[in-house]
Short mmCIF file of C-alpha atoms in Angstrom, two decimals:
data_model
loop_
_atom_site.label_atom_id
_atom_site.label_comp_id
_atom_site.label_asym_id
_atom_site.label_seq_id
_atom_site.Cartn_x
_atom_site.Cartn_y
_atom_site.Cartn_z
CA MET A 71 95.83 65.87 103.63
CA GLU A 72 98.65 66.84 101.03
CA LEU A 73 97.58 68.62 97.65
CA ALA A 74 99.68 66.77 95.46
CA THR A 75 97.76 63.39 96.55
CA LEU A 76 94.20 64.57 96.21
CA GLU A 77 91.98 62.75 93.39
CA PRO A 78 88.74 63.83 91.78
CA GLY A 79 85.47 63.51 94.64
CA ASP A 80 87.89 63.79 97.59
CA GLU A 81 86.41 66.22 100.43
CA LEU A 82 88.31 68.53 102.36
CA PRO A 83 87.04 68.90 106.40
CA PRO A 84 84.07 71.39 106.23
CA VAL A 85 84.84 74.73 107.99
CA THR A 86 81.66 75.88 110.14
CA ILE A 87 81.60 79.26 111.20
CA GLU A 88 79.29 79.47 114.26
CA ASP A 89 76.82 82.36 115.26
CA LEU A 90 78.03 84.97 112.86
CA GLN A 91 78.66 88.54 114.76
CA GLY A 92 77.25 91.85 113.99
CA SER A 93 80.32 93.45 115.33
CA ASP A 94 82.34 91.50 112.80
CA MET A 95 79.84 92.79 110.11
CA LYS A 96 80.16 96.31 111.49
CA LEU A 97 83.95 95.97 111.38
CA GLY A 98 84.07 94.66 107.83
CA ALA A 99 81.84 97.49 106.86
CA ALA A 100 84.21 100.31 108.33
CA LEU A 101 87.26 98.35 106.87
CA LEU A 102 85.60 98.15 103.48
CA GLN A 103 84.22 101.90 103.74
CA ASP A 104 80.85 100.33 102.60
CA PRO A 105 77.92 102.25 103.15
CA TYR A 106 75.35 99.86 102.52
CA PRO A 107 73.31 100.53 105.63
CA PRO A 108 72.08 96.58 106.33
CA HIS A 109 75.75 95.93 107.06
CA PHE A 110 76.11 98.18 110.22
CA ASP A 111 72.57 99.67 110.93
CA GLU A 112 69.91 97.28 112.57
CA ARG A 113 67.01 99.50 112.45
CA THR A 114 67.54 99.99 108.47
CA ALA A 115 68.13 96.53 108.10
CA GLU A 116 64.83 95.89 109.63
CA GLU A 117 63.23 98.44 107.78
CA MET A 118 64.34 96.90 104.55
CA GLY A 119 63.03 93.51 105.21
CA TYR A 120 66.01 91.70 106.84
CA PRO A 121 66.05 89.99 109.88
CA ARG A 122 69.16 90.77 111.29
CA LEU A 123 72.39 92.73 109.83
CA LEU A 124 73.41 91.28 106.55
CA ASN A 125 76.89 89.60 106.08
CA GLN A 126 79.04 91.00 103.33
CA GLY A 127 79.60 88.77 100.18
CA PRO A 128 83.35 88.96 100.85
CA PHE A 129 83.03 87.34 104.15
CA ASN A 130 81.00 84.80 102.79
CA LEU A 131 83.94 84.05 100.13
CA SER A 132 86.58 83.99 103.13
CA TYR A 133 84.98 80.99 104.83
CA LEU A 134 84.90 79.08 101.55
CA LEU A 135 88.37 80.15 100.77
CA GLN A 136 89.46 79.17 104.29
CA CYS A 137 88.22 75.66 103.62
CA ALA A 138 89.70 75.06 99.95
CA LEU A 139 93.44 76.47 101.15
CA GLN A 140 93.58 73.99 104.31
CA PRO A 141 96.30 71.91 102.59
CA ALA A 142 98.00 74.65 101.28
CA ALA A 143 101.64 75.58 103.04
CA SER A 144 100.44 79.44 102.40
CA PRO A 145 97.61 81.32 101.10
CA THR A 146 99.52 82.19 98.00
CA ALA A 147 98.86 78.96 96.61
CA LEU A 148 95.26 80.15 95.69
CA GLU A 149 95.55 80.48 91.75
CA SER A 150 91.83 81.63 91.18
CA PHE A 151 88.41 81.32 92.20
CA ASP A 152 84.83 82.02 90.33
CA THR A 153 81.92 82.22 92.82
CA ARG A 154 78.09 82.97 92.37
CA PHE A 155 76.45 84.67 95.31
CA HIS A 156 72.55 82.99 95.49
CA ALA A 157 71.31 83.85 99.17
CA MET A 158 71.67 86.01 101.89
CA VAL A 159 73.58 85.23 105.34
CA PHE A 160 72.78 87.20 108.49
CA GLU A 161 74.07 88.04 111.78
CA GLY A 162 73.54 84.72 114.36
CA ASP A 163 73.64 82.29 111.07
CA THR A 164 75.88 79.93 111.47
CA VAL A 165 77.26 78.83 108.04
CA THR A 166 79.62 75.44 106.81
CA ALA A 167 81.96 75.69 104.09
CA SER A 168 82.78 72.57 101.80
CA ALA A 169 85.23 71.80 99.34
CA THR A 170 85.30 68.72 97.06
CA VAL A 171 87.90 68.02 94.31
CA ASP A 172 86.45 68.59 90.82
CA SER A 173 89.46 68.16 88.96
CA VAL A 174 93.37 67.80 89.09
CA ARG A 175 95.51 69.61 86.53
CA LYS A 176 98.56 67.78 85.57
CA ASP A 177 101.73 68.66 83.83
CA ASN A 178 101.98 67.31 80.30
CA THR A 179 105.55 66.03 80.19
CA ASP A 180 105.76 64.49 83.93
CA GLY A 181 102.45 63.83 84.94
CA LYS A 182 103.14 65.78 88.49
CA PRO A 183 99.84 67.41 89.60
CA GLU A 184 99.89 71.24 89.05
CA ALA A 185 96.83 72.60 90.57
CA VAL A 186 93.58 71.08 92.17
CA THR A 187 90.50 72.63 91.51
CA PHE A 188 87.64 72.30 94.21
CA SER A 189 83.86 72.50 93.80
CA ILE A 190 83.05 75.05 96.88
CA GLU A 191 79.85 75.65 98.29
CA LEU A 192 78.73 77.61 101.47
CA THR A 193 75.56 76.41 103.22
CA ARG A 194 73.40 77.69 106.08
CA GLU A 195 71.97 75.54 108.53
CA ASP A 196 68.87 75.54 106.73
CA GLY A 197 70.42 74.09 103.87
CA THR A 198 69.98 77.10 101.35
CA VAL A 199 73.10 77.53 99.31
CA ALA A 200 74.51 80.76 99.86
CA VAL A 201 77.27 80.73 97.50
CA ASP A 202 78.95 78.20 95.22
CA GLY A 203 81.79 77.82 92.62
CA THR A 204 85.08 76.75 92.23
CA ALA A 205 88.64 77.62 94.08
CA THR A 206 91.92 76.30 92.22
CA VAL A 207 94.93 75.95 94.57
CA ARG A 208 98.66 75.50 92.91
CA VAL A 209 100.43 72.22 94.14
CA PRO A 210 104.06 73.36 95.14
CA ASP A 211 106.84 72.13 93.34
CA GLU A 212 108.56 69.38 95.50
CA MET B 327 71.63 106.89 83.72
CA ASP B 328 70.79 104.07 81.81
CA PRO B 329 73.22 101.44 82.50
CA THR B 330 73.49 100.01 79.31
CA GLU B 331 75.18 103.04 78.00
CA LEU B 332 78.16 101.94 80.36
CA GLU B 333 79.35 99.11 78.59
CA GLY B 334 82.92 99.85 77.35
CA ILE B 335 83.93 103.06 79.54
CA GLU B 336 87.18 102.89 81.07
CA LEU B 337 87.08 103.60 85.31
CA PRO B 338 89.69 105.96 86.53
CA SER B 339 92.78 104.14 87.24
CA GLY B 340 94.79 104.43 90.43
CA GLU B 341 96.93 103.22 92.96
CA TYR B 342 96.45 101.50 96.30
CA THR B 343 98.13 100.38 99.31
CA VAL B 344 96.65 97.71 102.18
CA GLU B 345 98.20 98.35 105.40
CA ARG B 346 99.08 96.20 108.27
CA TRP B 347 95.99 97.19 110.20
CA LYS B 348 93.58 96.46 107.73
CA ALA B 349 94.64 93.30 106.69
CA PHE B 350 95.22 92.05 110.33
CA LEU B 351 91.74 93.20 110.98
CA TRP B 352 89.90 91.91 107.85
CA ALA B 353 91.46 88.43 109.07
CA ASP B 354 89.95 89.09 112.60
CA ALA B 355 86.55 90.19 111.10
CA THR B 356 86.25 86.93 108.79
CA ARG B 357 87.18 84.49 111.50
CA ASN B 358 90.83 83.73 109.46
CA ASP B 359 93.00 81.88 112.10
CA ASP B 360 96.03 82.42 109.31
CA ASP B 361 98.28 84.52 110.91
CA THR B 362 100.57 84.90 107.54
CA PHE B 363 97.70 87.85 107.53
CA ARG B 364 98.82 89.41 110.69
CA TYR B 365 102.28 88.93 111.55
CA ASP B 366 105.59 88.69 109.04
CA ASP B 367 107.26 86.23 110.95
CA ASP B 368 104.11 83.60 110.61
CA ALA B 369 104.23 84.88 106.53
CA ILE B 370 107.96 84.24 106.63
CA GLU B 371 107.53 80.79 107.94
CA ALA B 372 105.48 79.93 105.11
CA GLY B 373 107.87 81.05 102.31
CA GLU B 374 106.84 84.50 101.83
CA ASN B 375 108.22 87.82 101.94
CA GLY B 376 106.12 89.35 104.58
CA GLN B 377 102.73 90.00 105.93
CA LEU B 378 99.96 88.89 103.33
CA VAL B 379 96.73 90.96 102.39
CA PRO B 380 93.77 88.13 102.26
CA HIS B 381 92.59 87.35 98.84
CA THR B 382 89.03 88.59 99.62
CA LEU B 383 90.16 92.15 99.79
CA CYS B 384 90.42 91.99 96.00
CA GLN B 385 87.40 93.73 95.30
CA HIS B 386 88.10 96.24 97.94
CA ILE B 387 91.33 97.17 96.54
CA ALA B 388 89.85 97.41 92.57
CA PHE B 389 87.03 99.66 93.91
CA GLU B 390 89.13 101.83 96.25
CA ALA B 391 91.87 102.43 93.42
CA THR B 392 89.44 103.54 90.78
CA GLY B 393 87.46 105.89 92.86
CA GLY B 394 86.09 104.10 95.68
CA ILE B 395 82.61 102.07 96.22
CA GLU B 396 80.37 105.08 96.16
CA SER B 397 81.65 106.05 93.20
CA THR B 398 81.63 102.65 91.67
CA MET B 399 78.29 101.65 92.59
CA GLY B 400 76.68 105.29 91.92
CA ARG B 401 77.84 105.15 88.36
CA LEU B 402 75.34 102.37 88.28
CA ALA B 403 72.28 103.87 89.83
CA ASP B 404 71.40 107.16 91.96
CA ASP B 405 70.19 105.06 94.72
CA TRP B 406 72.19 101.80 94.56
CA THR B 407 71.50 101.13 98.00
CA SER B 408 68.10 100.17 97.27
CA GLY B 409 68.66 97.61 95.11
CA ALA B 410 72.21 96.17 94.33
CA ALA B 411 73.84 93.14 95.13
CA LEU B 412 77.21 91.19 94.16
CA GLY B 413 75.92 88.39 92.19
CA GLN B 414 79.28 87.07 90.97
CA LEU B 415 82.94 87.43 91.43
CA ARG B 416 86.02 85.45 89.44
CA ALA B 417 89.73 86.43 90.03
CA THR B 418 92.88 84.79 88.89
CA PHE B 419 96.20 85.47 90.72
CA HIS B 420 99.87 85.74 89.43
CA GLY B 421 101.45 87.06 92.51
CA PRO B 422 101.22 87.41 96.12
CA LEU B 423 99.56 90.58 97.60
CA GLU B 424 101.70 91.82 100.18
CA VAL B 425 100.77 94.43 102.88
CA GLY B 426 102.21 97.73 102.19
CA GLN B 427 102.62 96.94 98.42
CA THR B 428 101.34 99.67 96.33
CA VAL B 429 99.34 98.22 93.36
CA HIS B 430 98.22 99.94 90.30
CA VAL B 431 94.64 99.15 88.98
CA GLU B 432 92.97 99.74 85.62
CA GLY B 433 89.38 98.53 85.16
CA HIS B 434 86.34 99.11 83.01
CA ILE B 435 82.70 97.94 82.49
CA ALA B 436 83.27 94.91 80.37
CA ASN B 437 79.48 93.73 80.00
CA VAL B 438 75.96 95.24 80.61
CA GLU B 439 73.52 92.68 80.14
CA ARG B 440 69.44 92.91 80.99
CA LYS B 441 67.69 89.54 81.96
CA GLU B 442 64.41 88.79 83.61
CA GLY B 443 64.72 87.26 87.02
CA SER B 444 62.02 85.39 88.96
CA SER B 445 61.22 88.91 90.92
CA GLY B 446 61.46 90.95 87.96
CA GLY B 447 63.87 92.63 85.79
CA LEU B 448 67.48 93.08 86.36
CA THR B 449 70.74 94.38 84.72
CA ILE B 450 73.85 92.77 85.27
CA VAL B 451 76.80 95.07 85.18
CA THR B 452 80.48 93.21 84.76
CA HIS B 453 83.25 95.35 86.08
CA ALA B 454 86.91 94.15 85.01
CA TYR B 455 90.23 95.44 86.82
CA ASP B 456 94.02 94.40 86.27
CA VAL B 457 96.12 94.73 89.21
CA ARG B 458 99.51 95.13 88.64
CA THR B 459 102.87 95.97 90.61
CA PRO B 460 104.45 99.33 89.75
CA ASP B 461 106.96 97.63 87.77
CA ASP B 462 103.99 96.25 85.81
CA GLU B 463 104.05 92.56 86.68
CA PRO B 464 100.66 91.21 87.17
CA ILE B 465 99.06 90.58 90.34
CA TYR B 466 95.52 89.25 89.81
CA GLU B 467 92.58 89.97 87.30
CA MET B 468 89.30 90.25 88.52
CA GLU B 469 85.42 90.47 87.55
CA ALA B 470 82.97 91.67 89.65
CA ASP B 471 79.04 90.96 88.39
CA MET B 472 76.85 93.66 89.95
CA ILE B 473 73.25 93.21 90.02
CA LEU B 474 70.61 96.08 89.97
CA MET B 475 67.12 95.08 90.53
CA GLU B 476 64.88 97.37 88.50
CA GLY B 477 62.22 99.27 90.51
CA ALA B 478 64.32 98.80 93.78
#
């Protein structure tokens, strides 16, 4: 699975993150200094109508980028991302990140691939798309 | 404050440095197995200068350098914890994000738009940030659309 040989329609192996842990969400809230209670406070989360602790948006983005960066030698190959957050993800959920090649940008002079843009999607077990968008990964020079 | 009055305002500029422990623990919390976010040796083996900062801390860096999350969100609504969410996040990267590297951040509110959603009115506030090295080399640009639900 090399970036330089990918073509539109190719799919990367999906990345599944099982049984999201509330302890990770609490650690994330502390690291981000995020005071939004549903990320760390079960009682307030319940009072606000959430079934369990709420996963942070950047966590969900991380699962997607981990999937899209699988063929890259270094994460610094990431050129850009554009993501839309549609549905919430909660403690105990299992989510799957997928990445499908949308387009390949090629050099105007020699036609060599410069960057691959993936359509990315994070799906909950019930099939709900929580986050989608695109991620573009640079192809390293030979 | 009416959020539509915020369009165009400049956010306070500032600096931020991600330390080793934060990148390490963020990789743990997000179940990221890539050890370039934990160890210099692994990052150097991947062709980098040293331990990297996960891209997914880009919003945190921008918020913290320009006043912090409470200041950022409190500008939008007095009780933002009752009904605000991240709607869309976009970023373009020009250089590596490295542990221990101090970055300079400037930001402004690029756009404010009111919409009717399926569950009532909402306001989308777009925060735009430019993140650079102290030598003014670009590292990344980022836009975050924060959604405020009316009546929340």
